[in-house]
PDB file of C-alpha atoms in Angstrom:
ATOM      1  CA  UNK A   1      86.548 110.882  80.259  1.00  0.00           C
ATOM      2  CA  UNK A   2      87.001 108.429  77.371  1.00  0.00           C
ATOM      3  CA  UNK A   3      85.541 104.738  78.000  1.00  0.00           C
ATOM      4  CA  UNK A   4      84.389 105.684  81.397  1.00  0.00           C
ATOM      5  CA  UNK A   5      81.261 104.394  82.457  1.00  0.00           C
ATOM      6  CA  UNK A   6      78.324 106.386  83.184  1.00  0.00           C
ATOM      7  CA  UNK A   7      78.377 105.164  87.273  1.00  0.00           C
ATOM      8  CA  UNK A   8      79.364 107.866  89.482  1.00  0.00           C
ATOM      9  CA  UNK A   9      79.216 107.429  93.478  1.00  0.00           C
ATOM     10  CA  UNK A  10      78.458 110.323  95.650  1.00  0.00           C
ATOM     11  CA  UNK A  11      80.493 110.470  99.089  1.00  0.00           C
ATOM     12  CA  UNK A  12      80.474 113.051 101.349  1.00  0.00           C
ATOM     13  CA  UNK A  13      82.267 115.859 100.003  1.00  0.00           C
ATOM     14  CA  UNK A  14      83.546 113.819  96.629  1.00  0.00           C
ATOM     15  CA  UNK A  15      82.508 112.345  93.671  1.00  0.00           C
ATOM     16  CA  UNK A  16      83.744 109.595  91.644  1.00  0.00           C
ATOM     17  CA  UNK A  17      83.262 107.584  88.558  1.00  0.00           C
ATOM     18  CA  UNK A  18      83.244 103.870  88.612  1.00  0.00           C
ATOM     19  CA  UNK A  19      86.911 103.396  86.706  1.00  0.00           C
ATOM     20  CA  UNK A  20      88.348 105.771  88.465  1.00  0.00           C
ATOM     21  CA  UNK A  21      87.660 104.135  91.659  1.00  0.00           C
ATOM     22  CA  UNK A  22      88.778 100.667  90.319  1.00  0.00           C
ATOM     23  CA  UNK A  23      92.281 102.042  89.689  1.00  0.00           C
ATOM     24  CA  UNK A  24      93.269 103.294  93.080  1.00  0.00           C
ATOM     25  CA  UNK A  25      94.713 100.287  95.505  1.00  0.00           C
ATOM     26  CA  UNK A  26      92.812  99.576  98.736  1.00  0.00           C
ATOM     27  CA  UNK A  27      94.992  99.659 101.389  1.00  0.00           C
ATOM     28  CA  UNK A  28      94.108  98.505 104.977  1.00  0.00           C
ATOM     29  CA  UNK A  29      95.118 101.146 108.102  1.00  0.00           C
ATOM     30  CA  UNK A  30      95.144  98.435 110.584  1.00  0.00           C
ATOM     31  CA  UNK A  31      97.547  96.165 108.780  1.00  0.00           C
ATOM     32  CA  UNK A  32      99.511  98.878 105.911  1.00  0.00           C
ATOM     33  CA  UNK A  33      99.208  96.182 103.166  1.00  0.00           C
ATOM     34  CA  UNK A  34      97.371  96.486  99.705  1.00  0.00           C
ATOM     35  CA  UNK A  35      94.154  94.871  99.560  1.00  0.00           C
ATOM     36  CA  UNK A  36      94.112  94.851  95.553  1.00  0.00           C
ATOM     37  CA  UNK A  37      92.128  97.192  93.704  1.00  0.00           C
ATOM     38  CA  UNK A  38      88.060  97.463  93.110  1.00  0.00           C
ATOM     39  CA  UNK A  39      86.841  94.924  90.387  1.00  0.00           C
ATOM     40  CA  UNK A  40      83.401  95.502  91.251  1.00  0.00           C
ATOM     41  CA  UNK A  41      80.837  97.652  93.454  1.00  0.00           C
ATOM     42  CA  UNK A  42      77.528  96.322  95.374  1.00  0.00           C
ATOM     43  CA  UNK A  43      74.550  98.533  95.377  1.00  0.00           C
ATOM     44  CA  UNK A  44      71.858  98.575  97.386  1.00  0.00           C
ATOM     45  CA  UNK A  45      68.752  97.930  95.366  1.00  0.00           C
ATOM     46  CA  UNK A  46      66.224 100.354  97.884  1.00  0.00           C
ATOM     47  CA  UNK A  47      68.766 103.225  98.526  1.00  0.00           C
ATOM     48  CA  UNK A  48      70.893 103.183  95.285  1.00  0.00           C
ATOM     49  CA  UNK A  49      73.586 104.041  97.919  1.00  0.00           C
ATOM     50  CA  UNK A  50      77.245 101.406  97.441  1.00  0.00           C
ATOM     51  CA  UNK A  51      76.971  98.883 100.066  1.00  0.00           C
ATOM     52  CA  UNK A  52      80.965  96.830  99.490  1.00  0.00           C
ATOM     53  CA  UNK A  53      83.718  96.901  97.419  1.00  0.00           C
ATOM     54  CA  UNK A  54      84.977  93.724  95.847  1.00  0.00           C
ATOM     55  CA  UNK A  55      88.200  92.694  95.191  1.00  0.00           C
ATOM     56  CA  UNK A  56      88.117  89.122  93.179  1.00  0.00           C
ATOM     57  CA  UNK A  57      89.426  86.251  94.276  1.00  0.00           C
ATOM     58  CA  UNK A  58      92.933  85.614  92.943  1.00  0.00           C
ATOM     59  CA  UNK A  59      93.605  82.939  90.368  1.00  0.00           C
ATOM     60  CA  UNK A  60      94.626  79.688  90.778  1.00  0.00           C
ATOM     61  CA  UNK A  61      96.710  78.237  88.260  1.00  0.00           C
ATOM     62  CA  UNK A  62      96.428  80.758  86.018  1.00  0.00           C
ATOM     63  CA  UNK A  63      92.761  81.083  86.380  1.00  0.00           C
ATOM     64  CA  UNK A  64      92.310  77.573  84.955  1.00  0.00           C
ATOM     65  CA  UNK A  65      91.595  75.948  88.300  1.00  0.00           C
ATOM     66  CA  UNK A  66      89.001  78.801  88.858  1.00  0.00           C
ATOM     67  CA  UNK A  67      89.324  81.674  91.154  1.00  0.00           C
ATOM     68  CA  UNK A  68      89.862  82.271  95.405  1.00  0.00           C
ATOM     69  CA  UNK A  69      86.986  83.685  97.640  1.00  0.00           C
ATOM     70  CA  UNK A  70      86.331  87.379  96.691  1.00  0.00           C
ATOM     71  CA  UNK A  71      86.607  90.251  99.524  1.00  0.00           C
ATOM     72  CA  UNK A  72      83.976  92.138  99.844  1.00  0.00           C
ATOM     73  CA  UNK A  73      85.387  95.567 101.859  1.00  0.00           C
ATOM     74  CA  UNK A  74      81.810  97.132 103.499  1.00  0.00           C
ATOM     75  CA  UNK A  75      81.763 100.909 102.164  1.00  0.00           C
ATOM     76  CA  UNK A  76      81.331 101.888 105.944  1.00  0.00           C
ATOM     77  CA  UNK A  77      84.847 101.178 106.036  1.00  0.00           C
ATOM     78  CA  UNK A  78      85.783 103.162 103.914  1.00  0.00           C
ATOM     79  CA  UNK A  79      88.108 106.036 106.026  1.00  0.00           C
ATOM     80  CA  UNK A  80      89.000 108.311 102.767  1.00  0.00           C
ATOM     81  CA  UNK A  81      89.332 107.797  99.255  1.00  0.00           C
ATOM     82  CA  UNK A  82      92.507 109.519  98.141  1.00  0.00           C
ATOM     83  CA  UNK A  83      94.142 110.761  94.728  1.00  0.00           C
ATOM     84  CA  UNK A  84      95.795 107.331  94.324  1.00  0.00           C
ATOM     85  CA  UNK A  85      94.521 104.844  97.655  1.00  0.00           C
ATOM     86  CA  UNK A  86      91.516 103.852  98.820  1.00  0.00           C
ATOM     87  CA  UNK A  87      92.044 103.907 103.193  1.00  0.00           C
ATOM     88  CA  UNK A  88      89.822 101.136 104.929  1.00  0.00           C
ATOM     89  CA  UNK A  89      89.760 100.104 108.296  1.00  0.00           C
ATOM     90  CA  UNK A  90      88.448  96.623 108.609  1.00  0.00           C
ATOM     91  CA  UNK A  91      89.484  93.977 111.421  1.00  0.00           C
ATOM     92  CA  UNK A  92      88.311  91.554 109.175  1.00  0.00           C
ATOM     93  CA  UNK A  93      91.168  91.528 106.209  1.00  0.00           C
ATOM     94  CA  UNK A  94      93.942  90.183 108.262  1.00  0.00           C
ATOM     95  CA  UNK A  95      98.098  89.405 106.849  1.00  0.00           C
ATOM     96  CA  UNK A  96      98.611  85.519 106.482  1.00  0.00           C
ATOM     97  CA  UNK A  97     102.230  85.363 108.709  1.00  0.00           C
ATOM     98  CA  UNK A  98     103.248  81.985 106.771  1.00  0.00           C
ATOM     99  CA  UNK A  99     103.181  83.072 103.450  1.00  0.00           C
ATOM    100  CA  UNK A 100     102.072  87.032 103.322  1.00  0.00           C
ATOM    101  CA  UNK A 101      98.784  86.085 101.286  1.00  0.00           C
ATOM    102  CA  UNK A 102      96.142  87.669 102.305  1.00  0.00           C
ATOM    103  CA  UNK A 103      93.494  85.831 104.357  1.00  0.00           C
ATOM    104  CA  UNK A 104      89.947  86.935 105.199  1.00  0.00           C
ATOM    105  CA  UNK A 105      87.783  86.342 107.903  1.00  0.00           C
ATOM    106  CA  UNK A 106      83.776  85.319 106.110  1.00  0.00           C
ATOM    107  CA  UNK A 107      80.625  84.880 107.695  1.00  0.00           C
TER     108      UNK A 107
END
């Protein structure tokens, strides 16, 4: 595993490394669209275990007008991670019906 980094996540009955995981899509059950893909994982700092998956905002203008609100996808979600998707089912990603961007329910 060339230029892999040296983060591997335990889950149930499979194991996988940190750029692996960041090149499957994340695809939500509820609505069938793709999320994006993993840019980044949240750990807990007590348990070590992953606590959300984050997809970054998207760019605006290019990225020169900075970026949109990142999703954060908790790992609880998280039905299966397949050979090339990541399954979630979370009522909180929703489909934007106006202009098919995605639009997220935050706290």
């Amino acid at each position: 595993m060339d230029g892999d980094p040296h983060i591997v996540i335990y889950g149930g009955d499979f194991m996988v490394s940190l750029s692996v995981l960041c090149e499957k899509d994340i695809i939500s059950i509820t609505t069938g669209r793709n999320i994006g893909r993993a840019d980044d994982i949240e750990f807990s700092e007590k348990t070590a275990k992953v606590e959300n998956l984050v997809v970054f905002g998207r760019p605006k203008l290019f990225g020169l007008l900075g970026r949109g609100k990142d999703i954060r996808i908790s790992w609880s979600d998280v039905i299966t991670v397949g050979k090339d998707v990541i399954l979630i089912n979370s009522p909180e990603i929703i489909q934007s019906e106006k202009n098919g961007r995605i639009k997220v329910d935050y706290d």
